[in-house]
Every structure is written in C-alpha cells, then in structure tokens.
Coordinates of C-alpha atoms and ligand atoms in Angstrom, one line a residue:
Chain A
X265 CA 52.9 9.5 -39.5
X266 CA 54.4 9.2 -42.9
X267 CA 51.5 10.0 -45.2
X268 CA 50.5 13.4 -46.3
X269 CA 47.6 15.4 -44.9
X270 CA 45.0 16.3 -47.5
X271 CA 45.5 20.0 -47.2
X272 CA 49.2 19.8 -47.9
X273 CA 48.9 22.3 -50.8
X274 CA 47.0 24.8 -48.6
X275 CA 50.0 27.0 -48.3
X276 CA 50.3 27.9 -51.9
X277 CA 49.7 31.5 -52.6
X278 CA 47.0 31.9 -55.2
X279 CA 43.8 33.9 -55.8
X280 CA 41.8 30.8 -54.9
X281 CA 43.8 30.2 -51.7
X282 CA 43.4 33.8 -50.7
X283 CA 39.6 33.8 -51.0
X284 CA 37.6 34.1 -47.8
X285 CA 36.6 30.6 -47.0
X286 CA 33.0 31.3 -46.5
X287 CA 32.8 32.6 -50.1
X288 CA 34.6 29.6 -51.3
X289 CA 32.3 27.2 -49.4
X290 CA 29.2 28.9 -50.8
X291 CA 30.5 29.1 -54.4
X292 CA 31.7 25.5 -54.5
X293 CA 28.5 24.3 -52.9
X294 CA 26.5 26.0 -55.6
X295 CA 28.7 24.7 -58.3
X296 CA 28.2 21.2 -56.9
X297 CA 24.5 21.7 -56.8
X298 CA 24.5 22.9 -60.4
X299 CA 26.4 19.8 -61.4
X300 CA 24.3 17.2 -59.6
X301 CA 21.0 18.7 -60.9
X302 CA 22.1 18.8 -64.5
X303 CA 20.2 16.2 -66.5
X304 CA 22.3 13.1 -67.3
X305 CA 22.2 13.3 -71.1
X306 CA 23.5 16.9 -71.2
X307 CA 27.1 16.0 -72.0
X308 CA 27.9 19.6 -73.2
X309 CA 27.0 21.1 -69.8
X310 CA 29.2 18.5 -68.1
X311 CA 32.0 19.4 -70.4
X312 CA 31.6 23.1 -69.7
X313 CA 31.5 22.5 -65.9
X314 CA 34.7 20.5 -66.4
X315 CA 36.2 23.4 -68.2
X316 CA 35.3 25.8 -65.4
X317 CA 36.8 23.4 -62.9
X318 CA 40.0 23.2 -64.9
X319 CA 40.1 27.0 -64.9
X320 CA 39.8 27.0 -61.2
X321 CA 42.6 24.5 -60.8
X322 CA 44.7 26.6 -63.1
X323 CA 44.0 29.7 -61.0
X324 CA 44.6 27.9 -57.7
X325 CA 48.1 26.8 -59.0
X326 CA 47.4 23.3 -57.5
X327 CA 49.4 20.7 -59.4
X328 CA 47.0 19.5 -62.1
X329 CA 48.3 15.9 -62.3
X330 CA 48.1 15.5 -58.6
X331 CA 44.5 16.7 -58.4
X332 CA 43.4 14.5 -61.3
X333 CA 45.1 11.5 -59.9
X334 CA 43.5 11.9 -56.5
X335 CA 40.1 12.5 -58.1
X336 CA 40.3 9.0 -59.7
X337 CA 39.7 7.4 -56.4
X338 CA 36.0 7.6 -57.1
X339 CA 36.2 5.6 -60.2
X340 CA 36.2 2.1 -58.6
X341 CA 33.1 3.0 -56.5
X342 CA 31.3 4.3 -59.6
X343 CA 32.2 1.2 -61.5
X344 CA 31.1 -1.0 -58.6
X345 CA 27.8 0.7 -58.3
X346 CA 26.8 1.7 -61.8
X347 CA 28.7 -0.5 -64.3
X348 CA 26.4 -3.4 -64.2
X349 CA 23.4 -1.2 -64.8
X350 CA 24.6 -1.1 -68.4
X351 CA 23.6 -4.7 -68.9
X352 CA 20.4 -4.9 -66.9
X353 CA 18.6 -1.6 -67.0
X354 CA 16.5 -0.7 -70.0
X355 CA 14.7 -1.8 -73.1
X356 CA 16.5 -0.4 -76.1
X357 CA 19.5 -2.6 -76.9
X358 CA 22.5 -0.8 -78.4
X359 CA 24.7 -3.8 -78.8
X360 CA 25.0 -7.3 -77.7
X361 CA 27.7 -10.0 -77.4
X362 CA 28.0 -13.5 -76.2
X363 CA 29.9 -14.9 -73.3
X364 CA 29.8 -18.7 -73.6
X365 CA 26.2 -19.6 -73.9
X366 CA 24.9 -16.3 -72.5
X367 CA 23.8 -13.4 -74.6
X368 CA 24.7 -10.1 -73.0
X369 CA 22.8 -6.9 -74.0
X370 CA 24.0 -3.4 -73.6
X371 CA 21.1 -1.1 -73.0
X372 CA 20.9 2.6 -73.9
X373 CA 19.2 3.6 -70.7
X374 CA 21.8 1.8 -68.7
X375 CA 24.6 3.6 -70.6
X376 CA 22.9 6.9 -69.8
X377 CA 22.7 6.2 -66.1
X378 CA 26.3 5.1 -66.1
X379 CA 27.4 8.3 -67.9
X380 CA 25.3 10.4 -65.5
X381 CA 26.8 8.8 -62.4
X382 CA 30.3 8.9 -63.7
X383 CA 30.2 12.6 -64.8
X384 CA 28.5 13.8 -61.7
X385 CA 30.6 11.9 -59.2
X386 CA 33.9 12.8 -60.9
X387 CA 33.1 16.5 -61.2
X388 CA 31.8 16.7 -57.6
X389 CA 34.9 15.0 -56.3
X390 CA 37.1 17.5 -58.2
X391 CA 35.2 20.4 -56.7
X392 CA 35.6 19.0 -53.2
X393 CA 39.2 18.3 -53.8
X394 CA 40.0 21.8 -54.9
X395 CA 38.1 23.2 -51.9
X396 CA 39.9 20.9 -49.5
X397 CA 43.4 21.3 -51.1
X398 CA 43.2 25.1 -51.3
X399 CA 42.0 25.8 -47.8
X400 CA 43.8 25.2 -44.5
X401 CA 41.7 22.6 -42.7
X402 CA 41.1 24.5 -39.5
X403 CA 40.2 27.6 -41.6
X404 CA 37.7 25.5 -43.5
X405 CA 36.1 24.2 -40.3
X406 CA 36.0 27.7 -38.8
X407 CA 34.3 28.9 -42.0
X408 CA 31.7 26.1 -41.7
X409 CA 31.2 27.2 -38.1
X410 CA 30.7 30.8 -39.2
X411 CA 28.2 29.7 -41.8
X412 CA 26.2 28.1 -38.9
X413 CA 26.9 24.6 -40.0
X414 CA 25.8 22.2 -37.2
X415 CA 28.6 21.9 -34.7
X416 CA 28.3 18.1 -34.4
X417 CA 28.9 17.8 -38.2
X418 CA 31.9 20.0 -37.9
X419 CA 33.3 17.9 -35.2
X420 CA 32.6 14.7 -37.1
X421 CA 34.5 16.1 -40.1
X422 CA 37.4 17.3 -38.0
X423 CA 37.8 13.8 -36.4
X424 CA 37.3 12.1 -39.7
X425 CA 40.2 14.1 -41.0
X426 CA 42.5 13.1 -38.2
X427 CA 41.4 9.5 -37.9
X428 CA 41.5 8.8 -41.6
X429 CA 45.2 9.5 -41.5
X430 CA 45.6 7.3 -38.4
X431 CA 43.9 4.5 -40.3
X432 CA 46.2 4.9 -43.3
X433 CA 49.2 5.1 -41.0
X434 CA 48.1 2.0 -39.2
X435 CA 47.6 0.2 -42.5
X436 CA 51.1 1.2 -43.5
X437 CA 52.6 -0.1 -40.3
X438 CA 50.7 -3.4 -40.8
X439 CA 51.7 -3.8 -44.4
X440 CA 55.4 -3.3 -43.5
X441 CA 55.1 -5.7 -40.6
X442 CA 53.5 -8.3 -42.9
X443 CA 55.9 -7.8 -45.8
X444 CA 59.0 -7.9 -43.6
X445 CA 57.9 -11.4 -42.5
X446 CA 57.6 -12.5 -46.1
X447 CA 53.9 -13.1 -46.3
X448 CA 53.3 -16.0 -48.7
X449 CA 50.4 -18.3 -48.5
X450 CA 47.7 -20.1 -50.5
X451 CA 44.7 -18.1 -51.6
X452 CA 42.3 -19.5 -49.0
X453 CA 44.7 -18.9 -46.1
X454 CA 45.5 -15.5 -47.5
X455 CA 41.9 -14.5 -47.4
X456 CA 41.5 -15.8 -43.9
X457 CA 44.6 -13.9 -42.8
X458 CA 43.4 -10.7 -44.5
X459 CA 40.1 -11.0 -42.7
X460 CA 41.7 -11.0 -39.3
X461 CA 44.1 -8.3 -40.4
X462 CA 41.3 -6.0 -41.3
X463 CA 39.7 -6.7 -37.9
X464 CA 43.0 -5.9 -36.2
X465 CA 43.3 -2.7 -38.3
X466 CA 40.0 -1.4 -37.0
X467 CA 40.7 -2.3 -33.4
X468 CA 44.1 -0.8 -33.4
X469 CA 42.9 2.3 -35.2
X470 CA 40.2 2.7 -32.6
X471 CA 42.7 2.5 -29.8
X472 CA 45.0 5.0 -31.3
X473 CA 42.2 7.3 -32.2
X474 CA 41.2 7.2 -28.6
X475 CA 44.7 8.1 -27.5
X476 CA 44.9 11.0 -29.9
X477 CA 41.6 12.2 -28.5
X478 CA 43.1 12.0 -25.0
X479 CA 46.2 14.0 -26.2
X480 CA 43.8 16.7 -27.5
X481 CA 41.9 16.7 -24.2
X482 CA 45.0 16.9 -22.1
X483 CA 45.9 20.1 -24.0
X484 CA 42.6 21.7 -23.2
X485 CA 40.5 20.8 -26.2
X486 CA 36.8 21.6 -25.6
X487 CA 35.3 21.1 -29.0
X488 CA 36.0 24.6 -30.4
X489 CA 37.9 25.1 -33.6
X490 CA 40.6 27.7 -33.7
X491 CA 42.0 29.3 -36.8
X492 CA 44.4 32.2 -37.1
X493 CA 43.2 33.3 -40.5
X494 CA 41.1 36.3 -40.6
X495 CA 37.7 36.3 -42.2
X496 CA 37.3 39.3 -44.5
X497 CA 35.2 39.5 -47.6
X498 CA 37.0 41.9 -50.0
X499 CA 36.8 43.1 -53.6
X500 CA 38.4 40.0 -55.0
X501 CA 36.0 37.7 -53.2
X502 CA 33.0 39.6 -54.5
X503 CA 34.3 39.8 -58.1
X504 CA 35.4 36.2 -58.1
X505 CA 32.1 34.9 -56.8
X506 CA 30.0 37.0 -59.1
X507 CA 31.9 35.9 -62.2
X508 CA 31.9 32.3 -61.2
X509 CA 28.3 32.2 -60.2
X510 CA 27.1 33.8 -63.4
X511 CA 29.2 31.4 -65.3
X512 CA 27.7 28.5 -63.4
X513 CA 24.2 29.8 -63.8
X514 CA 24.7 30.2 -67.5
X515 CA 26.1 26.7 -68.0
X516 CA 23.3 25.3 -65.9
X517 CA 20.3 27.0 -67.6
X518 CA 21.6 28.5 -70.8
X519 CA 20.5 27.1 -74.1
X520 CA 23.1 25.2 -76.1
Chain B
X589 CA 55.8 21.2 1.6
X590 CA 52.3 20.7 0.3
X591 CA 51.3 17.7 -1.8
X592 CA 50.5 18.8 -5.3
X593 CA 49.5 15.2 -6.2
X594 CA 47.7 13.2 -3.7
X595 CA 46.5 9.7 -4.5
X596 CA 44.9 7.4 -2.0
X597 CA 43.5 3.9 -2.3
X598 CA 43.4 4.1 -6.1
X599 CA 42.3 0.9 -7.9
X600 CA 41.7 0.6 -11.6
X601 CA 40.7 -2.1 -14.0
X602 CA 40.1 -1.8 -17.8
X603 CA 36.6 -2.5 -18.9
X604 CA 37.8 -5.8 -20.4
X605 CA 38.6 -7.0 -16.9
X606 CA 42.4 -6.4 -16.9
X607 CA 43.3 -5.4 -13.4
X608 CA 46.0 -2.8 -13.5
X609 CA 46.4 -1.8 -9.8
X610 CA 44.7 -2.2 -6.5
X611 CA 44.7 0.3 -3.6
X612 CA 47.8 2.3 -4.4
X613 CA 48.9 5.4 -2.6
X614 CA 51.2 8.1 -4.0
X615 CA 52.1 11.6 -3.1
X616 CA 54.2 14.2 -4.9
X617 CA 55.1 17.5 -3.3
X618 CA 55.4 20.8 -5.0
X619 CA 58.6 20.9 -7.1
X620 CA 59.4 17.3 -6.4
X621 CA 60.6 15.0 -9.1
X622 CA 59.5 11.4 -9.0
X623 CA 60.7 8.6 -11.2
X624 CA 58.5 5.5 -11.9
X625 CA 60.0 2.3 -13.0
X626 CA 58.4 -1.1 -13.5
X627 CA 58.1 -3.9 -16.0
X628 CA 56.2 -3.6 -19.2
X629 CA 52.5 -3.7 -18.6
X630 CA 52.8 -2.7 -14.9
X631 CA 50.3 0.1 -15.4
X632 CA 52.7 3.1 -15.5
X633 CA 51.1 4.8 -18.5
X634 CA 47.6 4.0 -17.1
X635 CA 48.5 5.8 -13.9
X636 CA 49.5 9.0 -15.7
X637 CA 46.3 8.9 -17.7
X638 CA 44.3 8.7 -14.5
X639 CA 46.2 11.6 -13.0
X640 CA 45.3 13.7 -16.0
X641 CA 41.7 12.8 -15.9
X642 CA 41.8 11.0 -19.2
X643 CA 40.3 7.8 -17.9
X644 CA 37.3 8.7 -15.9
X645 CA 36.3 5.7 -14.0
X646 CA 38.3 4.7 -11.0
X647 CA 38.0 3.8 -7.3
X648 CA 39.8 5.8 -4.8
X649 CA 40.9 9.4 -4.4
X650 CA 42.9 11.6 -6.7
X651 CA 43.6 15.2 -5.7
X652 CA 45.7 17.4 -7.9
X653 CA 46.7 20.8 -6.6
X654 CA 43.9 20.7 -4.1
X655 CA 41.3 19.8 -6.7
X656 CA 39.6 16.4 -6.3
X657 CA 39.3 14.6 -9.6
X658 CA 35.8 15.0 -10.8
X659 CA 33.9 16.5 -13.8
X660 CA 33.9 19.9 -12.4
X661 CA 37.6 20.1 -11.8
X662 CA 39.0 18.2 -14.7
X663 CA 39.4 21.2 -17.0
X664 CA 41.3 23.0 -14.2
X665 CA 43.4 20.0 -13.5
X666 CA 44.3 19.5 -17.1
X667 CA 45.4 23.1 -17.3
X668 CA 47.9 22.5 -14.4
X669 CA 49.3 19.3 -16.0
X670 CA 51.5 18.9 -19.0
X671 CA 51.4 15.3 -20.3
X672 CA 54.1 13.9 -22.7
X673 CA 52.7 10.8 -24.2
X674 CA 54.7 7.6 -24.6
X675 CA 54.2 7.6 -28.4
X676 CA 54.7 11.0 -30.1
X677 CA 52.4 9.9 -32.9
X678 CA 49.5 9.9 -30.5
X679 CA 50.3 13.5 -29.7
X680 CA 51.0 14.9 -33.1
X681 CA 47.7 15.3 -34.9
X682 CA 48.0 18.5 -36.9
X683 CA 49.8 19.0 -40.2
X684 CA 52.5 21.5 -39.3
X685 CA 54.9 21.8 -36.4
X686 CA 53.4 25.2 -35.6
X687 CA 49.8 23.9 -35.5
X688 CA 50.8 21.1 -33.2
X689 CA 52.7 23.3 -30.7
X690 CA 50.0 26.0 -30.9
X691 CA 47.1 23.6 -30.4
X692 CA 47.0 23.9 -26.6
X693 CA 47.6 27.6 -26.5
X694 CA 44.8 28.2 -29.0
X695 CA 42.4 26.3 -26.7
X696 CA 43.3 28.9 -24.0
X697 CA 42.2 31.8 -26.1
X698 CA 45.6 33.5 -26.1
X699 CA 46.0 36.2 -28.8
X700 CA 47.5 35.2 -32.1
X701 CA 50.6 37.4 -31.7
X702 CA 51.4 35.9 -28.3
X703 CA 50.9 32.4 -29.6
X704 CA 53.3 33.0 -32.5
X705 CA 55.8 34.5 -30.2
X706 CA 55.6 31.6 -27.7
X707 CA 55.8 28.9 -30.3
X708 CA 58.8 30.5 -32.0
X709 CA 60.6 30.9 -28.7
X710 CA 60.0 27.3 -27.6
X711 CA 61.1 25.9 -31.0
X712 CA 64.3 27.9 -30.8
X713 CA 64.7 26.7 -27.3
X714 CA 64.4 23.0 -28.1
X715 CA 66.7 23.3 -31.1
X716 CA 64.2 23.2 -33.9
X717 CA 64.4 26.9 -35.1
X718 CA 62.4 27.8 -38.2
X719 CA 60.5 24.5 -38.2
X720 CA 57.1 26.1 -37.8
X721 CA 56.0 25.4 -41.4
X722 CA 57.4 21.9 -41.6
X723 CA 55.1 19.0 -41.9
X724 CA 55.2 17.1 -38.7
X725 CA 54.9 13.8 -40.5
X726 CA 58.2 14.5 -42.3
X727 CA 60.2 14.7 -39.0
X728 CA 62.3 11.9 -37.5
X729 CA 61.1 10.1 -34.5
X730 CA 63.3 12.0 -32.2
X731 CA 62.3 15.3 -33.7
X732 CA 58.6 14.4 -33.2
X733 CA 59.4 13.6 -29.6
X734 CA 60.9 17.0 -29.3
X735 CA 57.9 18.6 -30.9
X736 CA 55.6 16.8 -28.5
X737 CA 57.7 18.0 -25.6
X738 CA 57.6 21.6 -27.0
X739 CA 53.8 21.4 -27.2
X740 CA 53.8 20.5 -23.6
X741 CA 56.4 23.0 -22.4
X742 CA 54.8 25.8 -24.2
X743 CA 51.7 25.5 -21.9
X744 CA 53.9 26.3 -18.9
X745 CA 52.2 23.7 -16.6
X746 CA 52.8 23.3 -12.9
X747 CA 53.1 19.6 -13.1
X748 CA 54.8 17.4 -15.8
X749 CA 53.8 13.9 -16.5
X750 CA 56.4 12.5 -18.8
X751 CA 55.9 9.0 -20.2
X752 CA 59.3 7.6 -21.3
X753 CA 60.8 10.9 -22.5
X754 CA 64.1 9.5 -23.6
X755 CA 63.1 6.2 -25.2
X756 CA 64.2 5.6 -28.8
X757 CA 66.3 8.7 -28.9
X758 CA 69.9 9.0 -30.1
X759 CA 72.6 10.1 -27.7
X760 CA 72.4 13.7 -28.6
X761 CA 68.6 14.0 -28.6
X762 CA 68.5 12.1 -25.3
X763 CA 71.0 14.5 -23.7
X764 CA 69.0 17.5 -25.0
X765 CA 65.7 16.2 -23.5
X766 CA 67.3 15.4 -20.2
X767 CA 68.8 18.9 -20.1
X768 CA 65.4 20.5 -20.6
X769 CA 63.7 18.4 -18.0
X770 CA 66.5 19.2 -15.5
X771 CA 65.9 22.8 -16.1
X772 CA 62.3 22.6 -15.0
X773 CA 63.2 23.1 -11.4
X774 CA 60.1 24.8 -10.0
X775 CA 57.6 22.2 -11.3
X776 CA 56.6 18.8 -10.0
X777 CA 57.4 16.0 -12.3
X778 CA 56.6 12.3 -12.6
X779 CA 58.9 10.6 -15.1
X780 CA 58.3 7.1 -16.3
X781 CA 61.4 5.6 -17.8
X782 CA 63.5 2.5 -18.3
X783 CA 66.5 4.8 -18.5
X784 CA 68.0 4.6 -15.0
X785 CA 70.8 7.0 -15.7
X786 CA 68.3 9.7 -16.7
X787 CA 66.3 9.0 -13.6
X788 CA 69.4 9.2 -11.5
X789 CA 70.0 12.7 -12.8
X790 CA 66.5 13.9 -12.8
X791 CA 64.7 12.5 -9.8
X792 CA 64.9 12.6 -6.0
X793 CA 62.4 9.8 -5.4
X794 CA 61.8 6.5 -7.1
X795 CA 58.6 4.4 -7.3
X796 CA 58.6 0.8 -8.5
X797 CA 55.3 -0.6 -9.8
X798 CA 54.5 -4.2 -10.4
X799 CA 52.2 -7.0 -9.4
X800 CA 49.2 -4.6 -9.4
X801 CA 50.8 -2.5 -6.7
X802 CA 53.5 -0.2 -5.6
X803 CA 56.5 -2.3 -4.6
X804 CA 58.8 0.4 -3.5
X805 CA 58.7 4.1 -2.9
X806 CA 61.7 6.0 -1.6
X807 CA 65.3 6.9 -2.2
X808 CA 66.8 6.7 -5.7
X809 CA 69.6 4.5 -4.3
X810 CA 67.4 1.6 -5.2
X811 CA 68.3 2.1 -8.9
X812 CA 71.7 0.5 -8.2
X813 CA 70.3 -2.3 -6.0
X814 CA 70.4 -5.1 -8.5
X815 CA 69.2 -7.8 -6.1
X816 CA 66.1 -5.8 -5.3
X817 CA 65.4 -4.8 -8.9
X818 CA 65.6 -8.5 -9.9
X819 CA 63.1 -9.3 -7.3
X820 CA 60.8 -6.7 -8.8
X821 CA 61.2 -8.4 -12.2
X822 CA 63.2 -5.5 -13.5
Ligands
ATP1578 N1 42.8 0.1 -23.5 C1 43.1 -1.0 -22.8 N2 42.2 -2.0 -22.6 C2 42.5 -3.1 -21.8 N3 43.7 -3.3 -21.2 C3 44.7 -2.3 -21.4 C4 44.4 -1.2 -22.2 N4 45.5 -0.4 -22.2 C5 46.4 -1.1 -21.4 N5 45.9 -2.2 -21.0 C6 46.6 -3.2 -20.1 O1 46.8 -2.6 -18.8 C7 48.1 -2.9 -18.3 C8 48.9 -1.7 -18.1 O2 49.2 -1.0 -19.3 P1 50.1 0.2 -19.3 O3 50.2 0.7 -20.7 O4 49.7 1.2 -18.3 O5 51.5 -0.4 -18.9 P2 53.0 0.3 -18.8 O6 53.5 0.1 -17.5 O7 52.9 1.7 -19.3 O8 53.8 -0.6 -19.9 P3 55.0 -0.1 -20.8 O9 56.3 -0.1 -20.0 O10 55.0 -1.3 -21.8 O11 54.7 1.2 -21.5 C9 48.7 -3.9 -19.3 O12 48.5 -5.2 -18.9 C10 47.9 -3.7 -20.6 O13 47.8 -4.8 -21.3
MG1579 MG1 53.6 2.7 -20.9

C-alpha cells in the first residue's frame, strides 16, 4: 500500500491529541449539531464557527494547508447537488443572463440554499477531519464502543477505513498498469474501457478485502477493537470541553 | 509421531464452479516440514486457506492437532496456526508496523507491557529494530514480507503455513527469511514455494500438486528429478 492512512497525523503531541477521545467525540458531535442546525442565512454564525474550527486546528498543530486541502473534497459533491438550485428554485430574481436563446435566472432563495449547503457541509467535514486526524483510529473506535455506539456501526466504520485504502491502492495499481501500456483511444472507446475498468476495480477490491478479512481472522480477530491508549478524563479534558461548549452555545444562540 | 495435520478425502470447488482439487489426502506429523510445489493455479494457496478454516465449505475431513475442522474448533485451530499469506499487502492492514505485529496478540488479550516487549523483541530478531512507529505502507516489499512474517512469528504458533515466503525478495532478504524458518525446529511447517533451493534446505518431504490432485508425496530427491517435474508441468 502506498497511500497514507487518514490518521497519519495522529501521533502529533498536542492538547487536542491528548484529550480523552470520548470527550472529543462528544464535543465534536455537539459542534457539528450546532453547525447543521444554524439557519442558512446566518453567515456571521458560520464565520464564528469557522473561527472556532481554525482555533482548534491551530491548537492541534495539524498542518493547516493539509487539512484545508483535504476538506475541499466535499466541494464537488456540493456543487453537484446544490449548484443548479440557484437557477431553478425560487421566485425572487437577483440577476439573469442569456445563454444563446435561453434566459437564465438566478434566484435569491436558490442562492440561500446553496450558501447553506456549502457552509454546513464544509464546516462539518472540517470537524470530522480534525477528529479523525487527531485521534488514533483504534482509539477512536474504542471510544465509540465505550460510548455505547452500536457495535455493528463500529465494525462498519472500521472495515470502511481499511477497505477504502484497499480501493485507493487498487485504483493506483490499475492506473499504473494502464498508463504503462500507453492508454490512448477515442472518447467513445475510452468511456467503454473506463466502464469495464470500474467494474474490475470493484471486483478486485472485493476479493482483496476478503483476503484482508481472512488475514485478520487467521490472527484471531473476533470483532473486538483493541486500543492501548488509556481512557482517563482529566482536568484538561474538563476545562477544554467546558470552554469550547460554552463558546459553541454562545455562537449558536447568542444575539449578533 | 502423531499427525498434527490430517486431511482425508478433501475436495473443494470455488462457488463459481472452478474445481480446485478432488479427494486429496495429506498428513503432516509433529515438527515435520513439508514443501508444496505445483504449477500456478494448482490450488496450493487454497489448500492452506482450507487448513486455517478461512474457507468454510469443503467435502472431506480436516483434523488439526486433534480438532476436526468445524465452527466450534475453528478459533482453537487458528490459534495453533500461523499463516503467512502469499501477498504481504493482504496481511498488512494497520497503519504502523507496531499495530500490524501486535494485532494478533491484542486479540489474545495479552497485557500491554507484554505485547510491547514481544513486538520489540521480534522486530529486533528479524532485523527491523526501532521500526515500531514506521508506517507500514512506506516499507519496501521485502520489508513488508518480513513484517508479515514477524506478525506470524510473534504469535508463537505450533504450525506454520507459509505461502511463498521467499518470492520477490532480494538475495539477502531471502537468506534472512530462510534462516528464520530453519530455526523453527519444533513446529510443523507447510511451505509453498517455487524456490527449490529453499525447499531443499527447509523440508524433509515434498508434495506436488497439479491436475486437481496430489501427484507426488515423498522424498525431496524429486526436486532434482527433471524428467518427473516436467511431467508434472513444472
Ligand atoms: N476466489 C476465487 N474464486 C474462484 N476461483 C478462484 C478463487 N481463488 C482462486 N481461484 C482459482 O482456484 C485455482 C487455485 O488457485 P490458488 O490461488 O489456490 O492457486 P495456487 O496454486 O496458489 O497458484 P499460484 O502458484 O499462482 O499462487 C485457480 O484456478 C484459481 O483461478
Ligand atoms: Mg498461491
């Protein structure tokens, strides 16, 4: 495997990394909840949440550029889902332009929905990224287990984590194989080839995932998560969560 | 000597209809070291997976260390067996070298101190000292193979199933691995390999698989019988 695991920064030593992961999970979940329940037009609140998140990144000593870059992966999905709403949803026209013979309207309501989806998804992804990047994966899973998270969900997450990398790995191998054979073709043929490649990708990933699972079984895996990190809620955990939670609460319901 | 592996009348086909073997018999006695050779696709890896209870449907009888292969005994059987996979990337599924080697031990509920000590000792032993924190995906192929071997050795199994332990290794890494395997004197071993020199050194008995069956089982002299090997499509 030549890609990086997503908790590759989990060994940094920072206050955020040292927090008990149950505290972290709860605080980040509440932050996420506060963000997604904020009304879409409240740009100021989103800005403040963004500032809090930046502060957490700063405290966690995670490389800022890296986190921001990774958080951008949501943008294509947001665009795909919400971009066209701008032109179709609403009554109040803010501006309009012509493409050929068609008149295109930009609606105010549509813009609001777009802004809403964009802010919320981007900030949420940032939250999740910080949580995942600052916590050793097994420790995170064990934390979920301690918080009585359903066992089946924990297993799904843990396999997702392993298999996503197998998928990427397999994709890499395939890309190299294709490139090394000088893949050039007309568009139609290209699309056809790409289609069968994607099919192959899923089949081969499935087979490898199965072998990885066998390798886990052969070393006595029974579905239990093991982490060596201790669970202990100390002073720092309490102070950190109190400060952050009051900040979150203030931003969410304060008057601006 | 007692048979630690006892296979009778074993037949297996993959769900897609590929017949792998029919009615094969195989015994390995305690401490014995058996080499398996055979052309690509002969079913060598499949046989090892069956012996470790990783493929659960088969016809015939498999008894490991006195335990018949069934749901009840599979955990016990797996505890006895250390399985080195053909492709180390199938066996390396945790971020750091430490996590990978410690995985099996953690499943056995061994205390943290003991695990750390065992992992450190085994990494020193296989020549990767101070590699605990390294990311497994940054290692070379040979190093990943060594880490896989370490993760099997550390469990101290009674039986080793080694699927092509020396393939794709450079001369030095190959020699290191052969040396470790030859030091495992008390345990039973089944070694799949296309590396006849290694088998010559490590095994007392050779099994040749092909045409959905076992074509030969006996003395390792066969490794230099070119006429017979050719007949077995080797
Ligand atoms: N998951 C599967 N589904 C269907 N057929 C399979 C599967 N895995 C392997 N086979 C087939 O079973 C046969 C035996 O495969 P196996 O991997 O055991 O061979 P092998 O002797 O280990 O070969 P090699 O020397 O190439 O490693 C082959 O014909 C292979 O195509
Ligand atoms: Mg094989």
